[in-house]
mmCIF file of C-alpha atoms in Angstrom:
data_model
loop_
_atom_site.group_PDB
_atom_site.id
_atom_site.type_symbol
_atom_site.label_atom_id
_atom_site.label_comp_id
_atom_site.label_asym_id
_atom_site.label_seq_id
_atom_site.Cartn_x
_atom_site.Cartn_y
_atom_site.Cartn_z
ATOM 1 C CA MET A 1 -10.894 -16.317 -9.968
ATOM 2 C CA SER A 2 -9.988 -14.196 -12.851
ATOM 3 C CA SER A 3 -8.175 -10.832 -12.394
ATOM 4 C CA VAL A 4 -9.580 -7.772 -14.467
ATOM 5 C CA PHE A 5 -6.904 -5.779 -15.714
ATOM 6 C CA ILE A 6 -7.368 -2.359 -17.363
ATOM 7 C CA ARG A 7 -4.638 -0.616 -19.094
ATOM 8 C CA TYR A 8 -3.706 2.778 -17.970
ATOM 9 C CA GLU A 9 -4.522 4.227 -21.221
ATOM 10 C CA THR A 10 -8.076 3.134 -21.127
ATOM 11 C CA LEU A 11 -8.022 4.984 -17.525
ATOM 12 C CA VAL A 12 -6.828 7.964 -19.130
ATOM 13 C CA CYS A 13 -9.467 8.061 -21.992
ATOM 14 C CA VAL A 14 -11.904 7.514 -19.301
ATOM 15 C CA ALA A 15 -11.152 10.303 -16.866
ATOM 16 C CA PHE A 16 -10.533 12.404 -19.949
ATOM 17 C CA ALA A 17 -14.372 11.838 -21.249
ATOM 18 C CA MET A 18 -15.402 12.389 -17.319
ATOM 19 C CA ASN A 19 -13.652 15.941 -17.522
ATOM 20 C CA ILE A 20 -15.179 16.645 -21.226
ATOM 21 C CA VAL A 21 -18.637 15.892 -19.660
ATOM 22 C CA ALA A 22 -17.792 17.818 -16.363
ATOM 23 C CA ALA A 23 -16.498 20.831 -18.780
ATOM 24 C CA ASP A 24 -19.581 20.998 -20.649
ATOM 25 C CA ALA A 25 -21.865 20.670 -17.771
ATOM 26 C CA ALA A 26 -19.845 23.824 -16.079
ATOM 27 C CA ALA A 27 -19.742 25.807 -19.107
ATOM 28 C CA ALA A 28 -23.581 24.985 -19.417
ATOM 29 C CA ALA A 29 -23.830 26.554 -16.003
ATOM 30 C CA GLN A 30 -21.495 29.513 -16.370
ATOM 31 C CA ARG A 31 -23.801 30.910 -19.407
ATOM 32 C CA GLU A 32 -26.599 30.628 -17.164
ATOM 33 C CA ARG A 33 -24.812 32.665 -14.745
ATOM 34 C CA PRO A 34 -24.270 36.309 -14.367
ATOM 35 C CA PRO A 35 -20.492 37.187 -14.920
ATOM 36 C CA LEU A 36 -18.272 37.022 -11.760
ATOM 37 C CA GLY A 37 -18.362 39.977 -9.971
ATOM 38 C CA GLU A 38 -22.197 41.103 -10.216
ATOM 39 C CA PRO A 39 -23.922 40.324 -7.411
ATOM 40 C CA THR A 40 -26.649 37.341 -7.384
ATOM 41 C CA ALA A 41 -29.457 36.187 -5.034
ATOM 42 C CA THR A 42 -27.902 32.996 -4.542
ATOM 43 C CA SER A 43 -24.861 32.416 -2.464
ATOM 44 C CA ALA A 44 -21.588 31.245 -4.220
ATOM 45 C CA ALA A 45 -21.827 28.095 -2.357
ATOM 46 C CA ALA A 46 -25.471 27.085 -3.018
ATOM 47 C CA PRO A 47 -25.968 23.246 -4.983
ATOM 48 C CA ASP A 48 -26.636 23.758 -8.744
ATOM 49 C CA ASP A 49 -27.858 20.591 -9.364
ATOM 50 C CA ALA A 50 -30.549 17.991 -7.954
ATOM 51 C CA SER A 51 -27.800 16.229 -5.760
ATOM 52 C CA GLY A 52 -27.281 18.987 -3.760
ATOM 53 C CA ALA A 53 -23.558 19.355 -4.684
ATOM 54 C CA PRO A 54 -22.009 22.762 -6.088
ATOM 55 C CA VAL A 55 -20.915 22.668 -9.818
ATOM 56 C CA LEU A 56 -17.458 24.019 -10.125
ATOM 57 C CA PRO A 57 -16.345 25.366 -13.554
ATOM 58 C CA VAL A 58 -13.209 23.329 -15.044
ATOM 59 C CA ALA A 59 -10.863 24.910 -17.484
ATOM 60 C CA ASP A 60 -10.628 23.148 -20.752
ATOM 61 C CA GLU A 61 -6.996 24.210 -21.123
ATOM 62 C CA ALA A 62 -6.190 22.314 -17.840
ATOM 63 C CA VAL A 63 -8.128 19.107 -18.791
ATOM 64 C CA THR A 64 -6.232 19.384 -22.173
ATOM 65 C CA SER A 65 -2.908 19.542 -20.704
ATOM 66 C CA VAL A 66 -3.112 16.908 -18.692
ATOM 67 C CA VAL A 67 -4.298 14.148 -21.035
ATOM 68 C CA LEU A 68 -1.720 15.619 -23.715
ATOM 69 C CA SER A 69 1.397 15.231 -20.858
ATOM 70 C CA ALA A 70 0.904 11.858 -20.727
ATOM 71 C CA PRO A 71 3.024 9.801 -23.031
ATOM 72 C CA ALA A 72 0.580 8.152 -25.797
ATOM 73 C CA SER A 73 3.206 5.489 -27.174
ATOM 74 C CA ALA A 74 4.750 4.200 -24.129
ATOM 75 C CA PRO A 75 3.239 0.823 -22.809
ATOM 76 C CA ALA A 76 1.927 0.836 -18.620
ATOM 77 C CA PRO A 77 1.600 -1.798 -16.846
ATOM 78 C CA PRO A 78 -1.932 -3.252 -16.292
ATOM 79 C CA PHE A 79 -4.125 -1.981 -13.125
ATOM 80 C CA HIS A 80 -5.390 -4.391 -11.142
ATOM 81 C CA LEU A 81 -8.738 -4.219 -9.837
ATOM 82 C CA THR A 82 -8.489 -7.188 -8.101
ATOM 83 C CA GLU A 83 -5.342 -8.823 -5.927
ATOM 84 C CA PRO A 84 -3.180 -10.517 -8.445
ATOM 85 C CA VAL A 85 -3.344 -14.260 -8.741
ATOM 86 C CA PRO A 86 -0.579 -15.910 -6.473
ATOM 87 C CA ALA A 87 2.261 -17.645 -8.646
ATOM 88 C CA PRO A 88 2.006 -21.292 -8.398
ATOM 89 C CA ARG A 89 3.720 -23.382 -5.695
ATOM 90 C CA PRO A 90 6.952 -25.017 -6.816
ATOM 91 C CA ALA A 91 7.187 -28.754 -6.801
ATOM 92 C CA ALA A 92 9.713 -28.577 -4.230
ATOM 93 C CA LEU A 93 8.399 -26.408 -1.738
ATOM 94 C CA MET A 94 5.977 -28.861 0.051
ATOM 95 C CA PRO A 95 9.064 -31.605 0.603
ATOM 96 C CA LEU A 96 10.673 -28.441 1.711
ATOM 97 C CA TYR A 97 8.134 -27.635 4.328
ATOM 98 C CA GLY A 98 7.913 -31.375 5.504
ATOM 99 C CA SER A 99 11.840 -31.543 5.822
ATOM 100 C CA LEU A 100 11.995 -28.086 7.855
ATOM 101 C CA ILE A 101 9.214 -29.351 10.193
ATOM 102 C CA GLY A 102 11.158 -32.808 10.604
ATOM 103 C CA LEU A 103 14.500 -31.136 11.405
ATOM 104 C CA GLN A 104 12.728 -28.557 13.830
ATOM 105 C CA ALA A 105 11.927 -31.569 15.878
ATOM 106 C CA LEU A 106 15.223 -33.521 15.529
ATOM 107 C CA ASP A 107 16.392 -30.160 16.596
ATOM 108 C CA PHE A 108 14.295 -30.067 19.640
ATOM 109 C CA ASP A 109 15.366 -33.685 20.204
ATOM 110 C CA SER A 110 19.311 -33.322 19.587
ATOM 111 C CA THR A 111 19.566 -30.073 21.802
ATOM 112 C CA ARG A 112 17.730 -31.531 24.796
ATOM 113 C CA ARG A 113 19.872 -34.872 24.501
ATOM 114 C CA ALA A 114 23.022 -32.670 24.443
ATOM 115 C CA VAL A 115 22.331 -30.246 27.117
ATOM 116 C CA ALA A 116 21.133 -33.328 29.313
ATOM 117 C CA SER A 117 24.208 -35.276 28.548
ATOM 118 C CA GLY A 118 26.637 -32.351 30.088
ATOM 119 C CA ALA A 119 28.489 -32.280 27.406
ATOM 120 C CA GLY A 120 26.524 -29.587 25.379
ATOM 121 C CA ARG A 121 25.281 -26.093 25.910
ATOM 122 C CA GLU A 122 22.813 -23.867 23.995
ATOM 123 C CA ALA A 123 25.168 -21.492 21.770
ATOM 124 C CA ASN A 124 22.088 -19.140 20.973
ATOM 125 C CA PRO A 125 21.929 -16.407 23.767
ATOM 126 C CA LEU A 126 18.220 -16.104 23.059
ATOM 127 C CA MET A 127 17.355 -19.881 23.597
ATOM 128 C CA ARG A 128 19.391 -20.390 26.539
ATOM 129 C CA SER A 129 16.302 -19.458 28.696
ATOM 130 C CA VAL A 130 14.017 -22.102 27.166
ATOM 131 C CA VAL A 131 15.986 -25.006 26.644
ATOM 132 C CA GLY A 132 15.515 -26.034 30.162
ATOM 133 C CA GLN A 133 11.663 -26.113 29.447
ATOM 134 C CA PRO A 134 10.547 -28.354 26.882
ATOM 135 C CA ALA A 135 7.045 -26.695 26.766
ATOM 136 C CA ALA A 136 8.601 -23.158 25.599
ATOM 137 C CA LEU A 137 11.362 -24.917 23.502
ATOM 138 C CA LEU A 138 8.666 -26.601 21.510
ATOM 139 C CA ALA A 139 6.484 -23.436 21.310
ATOM 140 C CA VAL A 140 9.415 -21.508 20.129
ATOM 141 C CA LYS A 141 10.263 -24.309 17.395
ATOM 142 C CA ALA A 142 6.898 -24.313 16.338
ATOM 143 C CA GLY A 143 6.640 -20.848 16.070
ATOM 144 C CA ALA A 144 9.735 -20.495 14.407
ATOM 145 C CA THR A 145 8.382 -23.208 11.533
ATOM 146 C CA GLY A 146 5.495 -21.335 11.262
ATOM 147 C CA ALA A 147 7.335 -18.004 10.628
ATOM 148 C CA ILE A 148 9.739 -19.470 8.055
ATOM 149 C CA ILE A 149 6.988 -21.313 6.173
ATOM 150 C CA PHE A 150 5.077 -17.797 6.095
ATOM 151 C CA ALA A 151 7.901 -16.079 4.929
ATOM 152 C CA SER A 152 8.622 -18.302 2.422
ATOM 153 C CA GLU A 153 4.759 -18.336 1.072
ATOM 154 C CA ARG A 154 4.597 -15.017 1.080
ATOM 155 C CA LEU A 155 7.677 -14.658 -1.397
ATOM 156 C CA ARG A 156 5.844 -17.470 -3.489
ATOM 157 C CA LYS A 157 2.693 -15.440 -3.685
ATOM 158 C CA THR A 158 4.472 -11.975 -4.587
ATOM 159 C CA HIS A 159 5.837 -13.765 -7.678
ATOM 160 C CA HIS A 160 9.173 -14.835 -6.323
ATOM 161 C CA PRO A 161 8.794 -18.512 -6.331
ATOM 162 C CA ALA A 162 12.553 -19.106 -6.905
ATOM 163 C CA ALA A 163 13.419 -16.954 -3.916
ATOM 164 C CA ALA A 164 10.843 -19.102 -1.618
ATOM 165 C CA VAL A 165 12.651 -22.237 -2.895
ATOM 166 C CA MET A 166 16.379 -20.933 -2.289
ATOM 167 C CA LEU A 167 15.116 -19.610 1.203
ATOM 168 C CA MET A 168 13.865 -23.166 2.083
ATOM 169 C CA ILE A 169 17.184 -24.838 0.852
ATOM 170 C CA GLY A 170 19.116 -22.222 2.768
ATOM 171 C CA ILE A 171 17.282 -22.780 6.229
ATOM 172 C CA THR A 172 16.782 -26.620 5.694
ATOM 173 C CA SER A 173 20.653 -27.012 5.040
ATOM 174 C CA ALA A 174 21.436 -24.536 8.007
ATOM 175 C CA TYR A 175 19.097 -27.128 10.325
ATOM 176 C CA ALA A 176 20.314 -29.993 9.206
ATOM 177 C CA MET A 177 23.917 -28.933 9.861
ATOM 178 C CA ILE A 178 22.729 -27.781 13.464
ATOM 179 C CA VAL A 179 21.275 -31.136 14.199
ATOM 180 C CA ALA A 180 24.237 -33.223 13.308
ATOM 181 C CA HIS A 181 26.317 -31.209 15.310
ATOM 182 C CA ASN A 182 23.832 -31.685 18.414
ATOM 183 C CA TYR A 183 23.998 -35.366 17.947
ATOM 184 C CA ALA A 184 27.699 -35.326 17.699
ATOM 185 C CA VAL A 185 28.160 -33.335 20.681
ATOM 186 C CA ALA A 186 25.220 -35.518 22.350
ATOM 187 C CA ASN A 187 27.456 -38.799 21.576
ATOM 188 C CA ARG A 188 30.346 -37.377 23.005
ATOM 189 C CA ALA A 189 29.326 -37.715 26.466
ATOM 190 C CA PRO A 190 31.245 -39.515 28.978
#
C-alpha cells in the first residue's frame, strides 16, 4: 500500500483557489443584493443558492493576508492522507522476541523451583500473591511478554526500530540475569 503525500504548499494553493472562488461568488451575490442596512424582502439567513446554505461574503484582504503570511521558501513536512508505512522490522527483533518468550518460561520454572525448595522467595512484592498459583503466574508472565512485544512493535512501527531493538536487548538481558539468579538460589537448597 503506497502512501499519498501532499506538500503543505500544495494545500495552501488549493485553499487559496477555493477562497478566491468563494470570494468571487460572494462578490457576485453582493452585487445582486441591496446595500447593508436597507430592508429586503428576504431574511439575512435565507439560503442564497440551490443547496440551501447561506452565502457569506469573504473579504479579499483577509484571504490575501493569510496566504501571503505563509513562508514560501521554507520546506514543509509532507501531509499524510493515509497512515505512514511502518518501518521495516530489524532482523534482530524476531530472535529477541523468541529469547524473551524462552526466558519468561525459564523464569516461570526457576521461580517455582526456588520457592518450592525453601531457599528462595519472590522479591517482587507485586508477584508474591501469584507465585503460589501456577495458572495465575503463567497468565501474568504471558501478559507481560505480550505487553513487552507490543511496546517493541509500537516503537518499530513509529520509525524507532533501533529503540525497539535496544528495549528488547535490555529486557532480555535483565530476564537472563533474573533466571540465572533464580536457578542459583534453587540449587543452594539443602
